[in-house]
Amino acid sequence: MLSKKIAPSDFVGRGKIVNTDKTIPVIIHGTYNPYEPGPTFCTVAPDGRRKSLGDLSNPEEIEIRATTNDGKDITILGLDQITITHLGSQTICQGTAKYFIKGQLKTFAAQGNEIHCSLFIPYTPLAKADAHYTRSYDGTITLSERSNRNGIKWNTPLGLAELIDHYDYVEDKVGIDAATIRIRRCQAHLVIKPKGRYSLEKLIRGLPDAFDETFWFISFLSRKRIVWHSVEVNAFPSEGSSEFREAVAHRQSWLGFLEEQRYEQTSIDILLKINELRNGLFEKLHENFMASPYKTLIRRTIPFLIMSYEQGYFESHIANTYSALETMVAGLSSDADQDVGLLLSTGDFRHLTKKLKDVIRAEIDDGDIQDGISSKLGELNRRPILDRLTTLLERYQVPMAQLWPPDSNIKEQLHQIIKRRNLYIHQGRIDDFHQYYRDYTRLRILVELWILKLLECPDEAINSVAIKIFVK
């Protein structure tokens, strides 16, 4: 399989560090790859007669503003993995930009403009349009008439967003032959119609707050870590308005084990039917997620699920799956809830505890042993995790029957899973690897189905194939 690396872009600019007590003029040089989610490497040196870069003790708070030789504005927000080198009396700093923005960033009169914003992400079948192309020997590519280029859409405060794949073409070489490289780029695309004056930099700086929560939800549906790593913004003028403007940005993002995926996902790997998501289900579930009283709980659980699908040791996978399950149980349990909370009221248990302590003192002479046993009494009033789990699953009507063969005693199956979980958590034991593997696959899908119930997802939208391939 041919693997082609696109040549990186570089930049040189003069500007200043603006977040120190003193404004320090600097020269900055850097490189980034416009088509890969890699880091933006930067070298920063004092400009002119200055020798020092000032206080660099808080690199995440560093802000650099510069202008390139071709007149593009640069903003760098934070540096990471920095090294300081002293060349004689001059200080030079090298590191990776946490957020790198380049383009025409000054505020302009945007009335009548149409601003196209594309946030680029790793591949997910959710973004793959249902499109078929015919490729000819003369280089032409034709979209089939039966293809539909619609993606998954949802409303944002900035406008209607669409999750879809697009293509870029780069003139390059493969070996000694000239080549046009076709690059599929999955993205969230939106069109903004601003009023009055507008700033592409302000737009880009606000994108994490506008989209990061949404991409955690997309990660959940994709069973894969989906983080936007770069963005392109183009402001197209209308008749009589200002000129065309553009900007790009790259940010440092953890994408999981992106380069080590065992295979490329397809629609059969995805939790919900993609056609249902395209036809309005995604927007409804997204609205439910953003407004849900369980949003914080779901958000805490999703990373454990995502890590259980990434490359790694089985022991870490099953530990993450147990953590996802326990996060859900703890988050939905309340001491005041008679079905999943305390066995006795606080007052009744306090009265019982007093009597039990009297018995302990009467039967045991050693004070340390008395204290040790008494300290454990509080655990007696909490319902066992199995009772809380089964009650909660029934309360939220989680479709557990999809995960076991017909006529299975599901409560007994869960009881055995919890017993094996206790062996692993408390003793590190995996006596039967294949049984633990079945536990792991069932539990993580169980948690996924549970989250979908919290978001009021209809059962008929669940992709049953995506369950059957993992649960055997």
Coordinates of C-alpha atoms in Angstrom, one line a residue:
M1 CA 0.0 0.0 0.0
L2 CA 1.5 3.3 -1.1
S3 CA 2.0 5.8 1.8
K4 CA 2.8 9.3 0.7
K5 CA 3.9 12.1 3.0
I6 CA 3.0 15.7 2.0
A7 CA 5.8 18.2 2.4
P8 CA 5.3 20.4 5.4
S9 CA 4.7 24.1 5.3
D10 CA 7.0 26.5 7.0
F11 CA 6.8 30.1 8.2
V12 CA 9.0 32.9 9.4
G13 CA 7.7 36.0 11.1
R14 CA 8.6 39.0 13.2
G15 CA 6.5 40.0 16.2
K16 CA 6.4 40.0 19.9
I17 CA 5.6 38.1 23.0
V18 CA 2.6 39.9 24.4
N19 CA 1.8 38.2 27.7
T20 CA 4.9 39.2 29.7
D21 CA 5.4 42.4 31.8
K22 CA 7.5 43.6 29.0
T23 CA 6.7 43.5 25.3
I24 CA 9.6 41.5 23.8
P25 CA 10.3 41.6 20.0
V26 CA 10.9 38.1 18.6
I27 CA 11.7 36.3 15.4
I28 CA 9.7 33.0 15.1
H29 CA 10.2 30.2 12.6
G30 CA 8.1 27.1 12.4
T31 CA 6.8 24.1 10.4
Y32 CA 3.5 22.3 10.2
N33 CA 1.9 19.7 8.0
P34 CA -1.3 21.1 6.5
Y35 CA -2.8 17.6 6.0
E36 CA -1.8 15.8 9.2
P37 CA -2.7 16.1 12.8
G38 CA 0.9 16.5 13.8
P39 CA 2.5 19.3 16.0
T40 CA 3.5 22.8 14.8
F41 CA 7.2 23.1 15.7
C42 CA 8.4 26.6 16.6
T43 CA 11.7 28.3 17.3
V44 CA 11.5 31.6 19.0
A45 CA 14.5 34.0 19.3
P46 CA 14.8 37.6 20.5
D47 CA 14.8 40.2 17.8
G48 CA 17.2 43.1 17.5
R49 CA 19.5 43.8 20.4
R50 CA 17.5 41.9 23.0
K51 CA 19.1 38.7 24.4
S52 CA 16.4 37.4 26.6
L53 CA 12.8 36.2 26.0
G54 CA 11.7 37.1 29.4
D55 CA 9.8 34.9 31.9
L56 CA 9.0 31.5 30.2
S57 CA 8.1 29.7 33.4
N58 CA 4.4 29.3 32.3
P59 CA 4.8 28.2 28.7
E60 CA 1.0 27.4 28.4
E61 CA 0.3 31.1 28.9
I62 CA 2.7 32.3 26.3
E63 CA 1.1 34.3 23.5
I64 CA 3.0 35.3 20.4
R65 CA 1.8 37.6 17.7
A66 CA 3.9 38.0 14.5
T67 CA 3.6 38.9 10.8
T68 CA 5.2 36.8 8.0
N69 CA 7.1 38.1 5.1
D70 CA 4.1 37.7 2.9
G71 CA 1.9 39.8 5.2
K72 CA 0.0 36.9 7.0
D73 CA -0.8 37.3 10.7
I74 CA 0.4 34.7 13.1
T75 CA -1.0 34.0 16.6
I76 CA 0.4 31.3 18.9
L77 CA -1.4 30.5 22.1
G78 CA 0.8 28.5 24.4
L79 CA 3.9 26.4 23.9
D80 CA 4.5 22.8 25.0
Q81 CA 7.6 20.6 25.4
I82 CA 9.8 23.6 25.3
T83 CA 13.6 23.5 25.5
I84 CA 15.7 26.6 26.3
T85 CA 19.1 26.9 24.5
H86 CA 21.7 29.6 25.3
L87 CA 23.8 30.7 22.4
G88 CA 26.3 32.9 24.0
S89 CA 24.2 35.5 25.8
Q90 CA 21.2 34.9 23.6
T91 CA 18.2 32.8 24.7
I92 CA 16.4 30.6 22.1
C93 CA 13.2 28.7 22.8
Q94 CA 12.0 25.7 20.9
G95 CA 8.6 23.9 21.4
T96 CA 5.3 22.9 19.9
A97 CA 2.4 25.4 19.6
K98 CA -0.7 24.4 21.6
Y99 CA -2.8 26.6 19.2
F100 CA -1.3 28.0 16.0
I101 CA -3.3 30.4 13.9
K102 CA -2.2 31.9 10.6
G103 CA -4.0 34.1 8.0
Q104 CA -5.7 37.4 7.6
L105 CA -6.7 37.8 11.2
K106 CA -7.6 41.5 11.6
T107 CA -11.2 42.6 12.0
F108 CA -12.9 43.6 8.8
A109 CA -16.3 44.7 7.4
A110 CA -18.0 41.3 6.9
Q111 CA -21.5 42.4 6.1
G112 CA -22.7 40.3 3.2
N113 CA -19.7 37.9 3.4
E114 CA -20.2 34.1 3.5
I115 CA -17.6 32.5 5.8
H116 CA -16.9 28.8 5.3
C117 CA -15.4 27.0 8.3
S118 CA -14.1 23.4 8.1
L119 CA -12.9 21.6 11.3
F120 CA -10.8 18.5 10.3
I121 CA -11.0 15.3 12.2
P122 CA -9.8 11.7 12.0
Y123 CA -11.7 9.3 9.7
T124 CA -15.1 8.1 11.0
P125 CA -17.8 6.3 9.0
L126 CA -20.2 9.0 10.4
A127 CA -18.6 11.5 8.0
K128 CA -18.5 9.3 4.9
A129 CA -21.0 10.5 2.4
D130 CA -23.0 7.9 0.6
A131 CA -21.2 8.6 -2.7
H132 CA -19.9 6.5 -5.6
Y133 CA -17.4 7.8 -8.1
T134 CA -16.3 6.6 -11.5
R135 CA -12.6 7.1 -12.2
S136 CA -11.4 7.3 -15.8
Y137 CA -7.9 6.7 -17.3
D138 CA -7.9 10.3 -18.4
G139 CA -7.9 11.5 -14.8
T140 CA -11.5 12.5 -14.6
I141 CA -13.6 11.6 -11.6
T142 CA -17.4 11.6 -11.9
L143 CA -19.9 11.4 -9.1
S144 CA -22.6 8.8 -9.7
E145 CA -26.1 10.1 -10.3
R146 CA -27.4 7.8 -7.6
S147 CA -25.1 9.2 -5.0
N148 CA -26.2 11.5 -2.2
R149 CA -23.6 13.9 -0.8
N150 CA -25.6 14.7 2.3
G151 CA -23.9 14.4 5.7
I152 CA -25.0 14.5 9.3
K153 CA -26.4 18.0 10.2
W154 CA -27.0 19.8 13.4
N155 CA -27.6 23.4 14.5
T156 CA -24.9 25.3 16.3
P157 CA -24.8 28.9 17.7
L158 CA -22.6 29.7 14.6
G159 CA -24.9 28.1 12.0
L160 CA -25.8 24.8 10.6
A161 CA -22.9 22.3 10.8
E162 CA -22.5 19.2 8.6
L163 CA -20.3 16.2 9.3
I164 CA -19.1 15.0 5.9
D165 CA -16.0 14.0 3.9
H166 CA -14.5 16.3 1.2
Y167 CA -11.4 16.0 -1.0
D168 CA -8.3 18.1 -1.6
Y169 CA -5.9 17.7 -4.5
V170 CA -2.2 18.3 -4.1
E171 CA 0.3 18.4 -7.0
D172 CA 3.3 16.3 -6.0
K173 CA 5.4 13.4 -7.2
V174 CA 5.2 9.6 -6.7
G175 CA 8.7 8.3 -7.4
I176 CA 9.9 10.2 -10.6
D177 CA 6.4 10.7 -11.9
A178 CA 4.3 13.8 -11.5
A179 CA 1.1 13.0 -9.6
T180 CA -2.1 14.6 -8.3
I181 CA -2.7 13.2 -4.8
R182 CA -6.4 13.0 -3.8
I183 CA -6.8 13.4 0.0
R184 CA -10.0 12.5 1.8
R185 CA -10.6 14.9 4.7
C186 CA -13.4 14.2 7.2
Q187 CA -14.7 17.5 8.6
A188 CA -17.4 19.4 10.4
H189 CA -18.3 22.1 7.9
L190 CA -20.4 25.2 8.5
V191 CA -21.3 28.4 6.7
I192 CA -21.5 31.6 8.8
K193 CA -23.2 34.8 7.6
P194 CA -21.9 37.5 9.8
K195 CA -23.3 41.0 10.4
G196 CA -21.1 44.0 10.7
R197 CA -17.4 43.7 11.5
Y198 CA -15.9 40.3 12.1
S199 CA -12.6 38.7 13.0
L200 CA -11.4 35.3 11.7
E201 CA -9.1 35.0 14.7
K202 CA -12.0 35.6 17.2
L203 CA -14.0 32.9 15.4
I204 CA -11.1 30.4 15.5
R205 CA -10.3 31.1 19.2
G206 CA -13.9 30.3 20.1
L207 CA -14.1 27.0 18.2
P208 CA -13.0 24.8 21.2
D209 CA -15.8 26.0 23.3
A210 CA -18.3 25.7 20.5
F211 CA -17.4 22.2 19.3
D212 CA -15.3 20.1 21.8
E213 CA -18.3 18.8 23.7
T214 CA -20.0 17.8 20.5
F215 CA -17.0 15.9 19.4
W216 CA -17.0 13.9 22.6
F217 CA -20.5 12.8 21.7
I218 CA -19.4 12.0 18.1
S219 CA -16.5 10.0 19.6
F220 CA -19.1 8.0 21.6
L221 CA -21.1 7.2 18.5
S222 CA -17.9 6.4 16.5
R223 CA -16.4 4.2 19.1
K224 CA -13.2 6.1 18.4
R225 CA -11.6 9.3 19.7
I226 CA -12.7 12.1 17.3
V227 CA -11.0 15.4 18.0
W228 CA -10.7 18.3 15.6
H229 CA -7.0 19.0 15.0
S230 CA -7.0 21.8 12.4
V231 CA -9.3 24.3 10.8
E232 CA -9.6 26.2 7.5
V233 CA -11.7 29.4 7.3
N234 CA -12.5 31.2 4.1
A235 CA -14.4 34.5 3.9
F236 CA -16.0 34.8 0.4
P237 CA -17.1 38.4 -0.4
S238 CA -20.4 39.3 -1.8
E239 CA -20.7 42.0 -4.5
G240 CA -19.4 45.3 -3.2
S241 CA -18.0 43.9 0.0
S242 CA -14.4 43.4 1.1
E243 CA -11.9 41.1 -0.5
F244 CA -11.5 37.4 0.0
R245 CA -9.9 36.4 3.4
E246 CA -8.6 33.2 4.7
A247 CA -7.0 31.7 7.8
V248 CA -5.8 28.3 9.1
A249 CA -5.2 26.9 12.5
H250 CA -3.6 23.8 14.0
R251 CA -3.9 22.8 17.6
Q252 CA -2.2 20.2 19.7
S253 CA -4.7 17.3 20.2
W254 CA -4.5 13.8 21.6
L255 CA -6.1 11.6 19.0
G256 CA -5.6 8.2 20.7
F257 CA -3.8 5.5 18.9
L258 CA -4.7 6.9 15.5
E259 CA -1.8 5.5 13.6
E260 CA -2.2 2.0 15.1
Q261 CA -5.8 1.3 14.2
R262 CA -6.0 -2.4 13.2
Y263 CA -8.5 -1.7 10.4
E264 CA -10.5 1.1 9.0
Q265 CA -14.0 1.3 10.4
T266 CA -17.1 0.8 8.3
S267 CA -20.7 1.5 9.0
I268 CA -21.2 -2.0 10.5
D269 CA -18.9 -1.0 13.4
I270 CA -21.0 2.0 14.3
L271 CA -23.4 1.9 17.2
L272 CA -26.4 3.5 15.4
K273 CA -27.7 3.2 11.9
I274 CA -26.0 6.0 9.9
N275 CA -29.1 6.7 7.7
E276 CA -31.1 7.3 10.9
L277 CA -28.4 9.7 12.1
R278 CA -28.5 11.6 8.8
N279 CA -32.3 11.8 8.9
G280 CA -32.4 13.9 12.0
L281 CA -31.6 11.4 14.8
F282 CA -28.1 12.9 15.4
E283 CA -29.4 16.4 16.0
K284 CA -32.1 15.1 18.4
L285 CA -29.6 13.0 20.4
H286 CA -27.1 15.9 20.4
E287 CA -29.8 18.2 21.7
N288 CA -30.7 15.7 24.4
F289 CA -27.0 15.2 25.3
M290 CA -26.3 19.0 25.6
A291 CA -29.4 19.5 27.8
S292 CA -29.4 16.2 29.7
P293 CA -29.3 16.2 33.5
Y294 CA -26.9 13.3 33.0
K295 CA -24.5 15.1 30.7
T296 CA -21.7 15.3 33.3
L297 CA -22.1 11.6 34.0
I298 CA -22.1 10.6 30.3
R299 CA -19.1 12.9 29.7
R300 CA -17.1 11.2 32.4
T301 CA -18.0 7.7 31.1
I302 CA -17.2 8.3 27.4
P303 CA -13.4 8.4 27.8
F304 CA -13.4 4.9 29.5
L305 CA -15.4 3.5 26.6
I306 CA -13.2 5.1 24.0
M307 CA -10.0 3.8 25.6
S308 CA -11.5 0.3 25.7
Y309 CA -11.5 0.4 21.8
E310 CA -8.0 1.7 21.4
Q311 CA -4.9 -0.4 21.0
G312 CA -3.5 -1.6 24.3
Y313 CA -3.2 -4.4 26.7
F314 CA -6.3 -6.4 27.4
E315 CA -5.9 -5.8 31.2
S316 CA -6.2 -2.0 30.6
H317 CA -9.2 -2.6 28.3
I318 CA -11.2 -4.5 30.8
A319 CA -10.2 -2.2 33.6
N320 CA -11.5 0.8 31.6
T321 CA -14.7 -1.2 30.9
Y322 CA -15.2 -1.8 34.6
S323 CA -14.6 1.9 35.3
A324 CA -17.2 2.9 32.7
L325 CA -19.8 0.6 34.4
E326 CA -19.0 1.7 37.9
T327 CA -19.1 5.4 36.8
M328 CA -22.6 4.8 35.6
V329 CA -23.8 2.9 38.7
A330 CA -22.3 5.5 41.1
G331 CA -23.6 8.5 39.1
L332 CA -27.2 7.2 39.0
S333 CA -27.3 5.9 42.6
S334 CA -28.4 8.2 45.4
D335 CA -28.4 7.4 49.2
A336 CA -31.9 8.8 49.3
D337 CA -33.2 6.4 46.7
Q338 CA -34.7 3.4 48.5
D339 CA -34.2 1.1 45.6
V340 CA -30.5 1.7 44.9
G341 CA -29.3 3.7 47.9
L342 CA -29.0 2.9 51.6
L343 CA -30.6 -0.2 53.1
L344 CA -31.7 1.7 56.2
S345 CA -32.3 5.4 56.8
T346 CA -29.4 7.3 58.3
G347 CA -31.1 7.6 61.6
D348 CA -32.1 3.9 61.8
F349 CA -28.6 2.8 60.8
R350 CA -27.0 5.1 63.4
H351 CA -29.1 3.5 66.1
L352 CA -28.1 0.0 64.8
T353 CA -24.4 1.0 64.6
K354 CA -24.5 2.0 68.3
K355 CA -25.7 -1.4 69.3
L356 CA -23.2 -3.2 67.0
K357 CA -20.4 -1.2 68.5
D358 CA -21.5 -2.2 72.0
V359 CA -21.5 -5.9 71.0
I360 CA -18.0 -5.5 69.5
R361 CA -16.6 -3.9 72.7
A362 CA -18.2 -6.6 74.7
E363 CA -16.8 -9.5 72.7
I364 CA -13.3 -8.1 71.7
D365 CA -10.8 -6.9 74.2
D366 CA -8.2 -5.5 71.8
G367 CA -8.9 -1.8 71.1
D368 CA -7.2 -1.7 67.7
I369 CA -9.3 -4.7 66.5
Q370 CA -12.4 -3.0 67.9
D371 CA -11.7 0.2 65.9
G372 CA -10.8 -1.8 62.8
I373 CA -14.1 -3.7 62.8
S374 CA -16.1 -0.6 63.7
S375 CA -14.7 1.4 60.9
K376 CA -16.2 -1.2 58.4
L377 CA -19.7 -0.9 59.7
G378 CA -20.7 1.9 57.4
E379 CA -20.3 -0.4 54.4
L380 CA -23.0 -2.7 55.7
N381 CA -25.7 -0.1 54.9
R382 CA -24.9 0.2 51.2
R383 CA -26.6 -2.0 48.7
P384 CA -24.4 -4.4 46.8
I385 CA -23.3 -3.2 43.4
L386 CA -25.2 -6.1 41.7
D387 CA -28.5 -5.1 43.3
R388 CA -27.9 -1.4 42.3
L389 CA -26.9 -2.4 38.8
T390 CA -29.8 -4.7 38.0
T391 CA -32.3 -2.2 39.5
L392 CA -30.9 0.7 37.5
L393 CA -30.8 -1.4 34.2
E394 CA -34.5 -2.3 34.7
R395 CA -35.4 1.3 35.6
Y396 CA -33.9 2.8 32.5
Q397 CA -35.1 -0.2 30.3
V398 CA -31.7 -1.0 28.9
P399 CA -32.3 -3.7 26.2
M400 CA -30.0 -6.3 27.9
A401 CA -31.6 -9.3 26.1
Q402 CA -29.6 -8.3 23.0
L403 CA -26.3 -9.2 24.8
W404 CA -27.0 -12.8 25.8
P405 CA -28.5 -15.9 24.1
P406 CA -32.2 -16.4 24.5
D407 CA -33.5 -17.8 27.8
S408 CA -30.4 -16.6 29.6
N409 CA -30.8 -15.7 33.3
I410 CA -29.4 -12.2 32.9
K411 CA -29.2 -11.4 36.6
E412 CA -27.2 -14.6 37.2
Q413 CA -24.9 -13.7 34.3
L414 CA -24.3 -10.2 35.8
H415 CA -23.7 -11.8 39.2
Q416 CA -20.9 -14.0 37.7
I417 CA -19.5 -11.0 35.8
I418 CA -19.3 -9.0 39.1
K419 CA -17.6 -11.9 40.9
R420 CA -15.0 -12.1 38.1
R421 CA -14.6 -8.3 38.3
N422 CA -13.9 -8.5 42.0
L423 CA -11.2 -11.1 41.5
Y424 CA -9.5 -8.9 38.9
I425 CA -9.8 -5.6 40.8
H426 CA -8.8 -7.0 44.2
Q427 CA -6.4 -9.8 43.3
G428 CA -5.4 -9.1 39.7
R429 CA -6.7 -12.5 38.6
I430 CA -7.8 -13.5 35.1
D431 CA -8.4 -17.2 35.5
D432 CA -10.2 -17.7 32.2
F433 CA -9.1 -15.2 29.5
H434 CA -11.9 -16.1 27.1
Q435 CA -14.6 -15.6 29.7
Y436 CA -13.1 -12.2 30.7
Y437 CA -13.0 -11.2 27.1
R438 CA -16.8 -12.0 26.7
D439 CA -17.4 -10.0 29.9
Y440 CA -15.4 -7.1 28.4
T441 CA -17.3 -7.0 25.1
R442 CA -20.7 -7.3 26.8
L443 CA -20.1 -4.8 29.5
R444 CA -18.9 -2.0 27.2
I445 CA -21.9 -2.5 24.9
L446 CA -24.2 -2.6 27.9
V447 CA -22.9 0.8 29.0
E448 CA -23.3 2.2 25.4
L449 CA -26.9 1.0 25.3
W450 CA -27.5 2.5 28.8
I451 CA -26.2 5.9 27.7
L452 CA -28.4 5.8 24.6
K453 CA -31.4 5.2 26.9
L454 CA -30.5 8.2 29.0
L455 CA -30.5 10.2 25.7
E456 CA -33.9 8.8 24.7
C457 CA -32.6 7.0 21.6
P458 CA -35.2 4.7 20.0
D459 CA -34.3 1.0 20.1
E460 CA -35.0 0.6 16.4
A461 CA -32.1 3.0 15.6
I462 CA -29.5 0.7 17.1
N463 CA -27.3 -1.1 14.7
S464 CA -27.8 -4.7 15.7
V465 CA -24.9 -5.8 13.5
A466 CA -22.5 -3.7 15.6
I467 CA -23.6 -5.6 18.6
K468 CA -23.5 -9.1 17.1
I469 CA -20.0 -8.7 15.8
F470 CA -18.7 -8.1 19.3
V471 CA -21.0 -10.3 21.3
K472 CA -20.8 -14.0 20.3

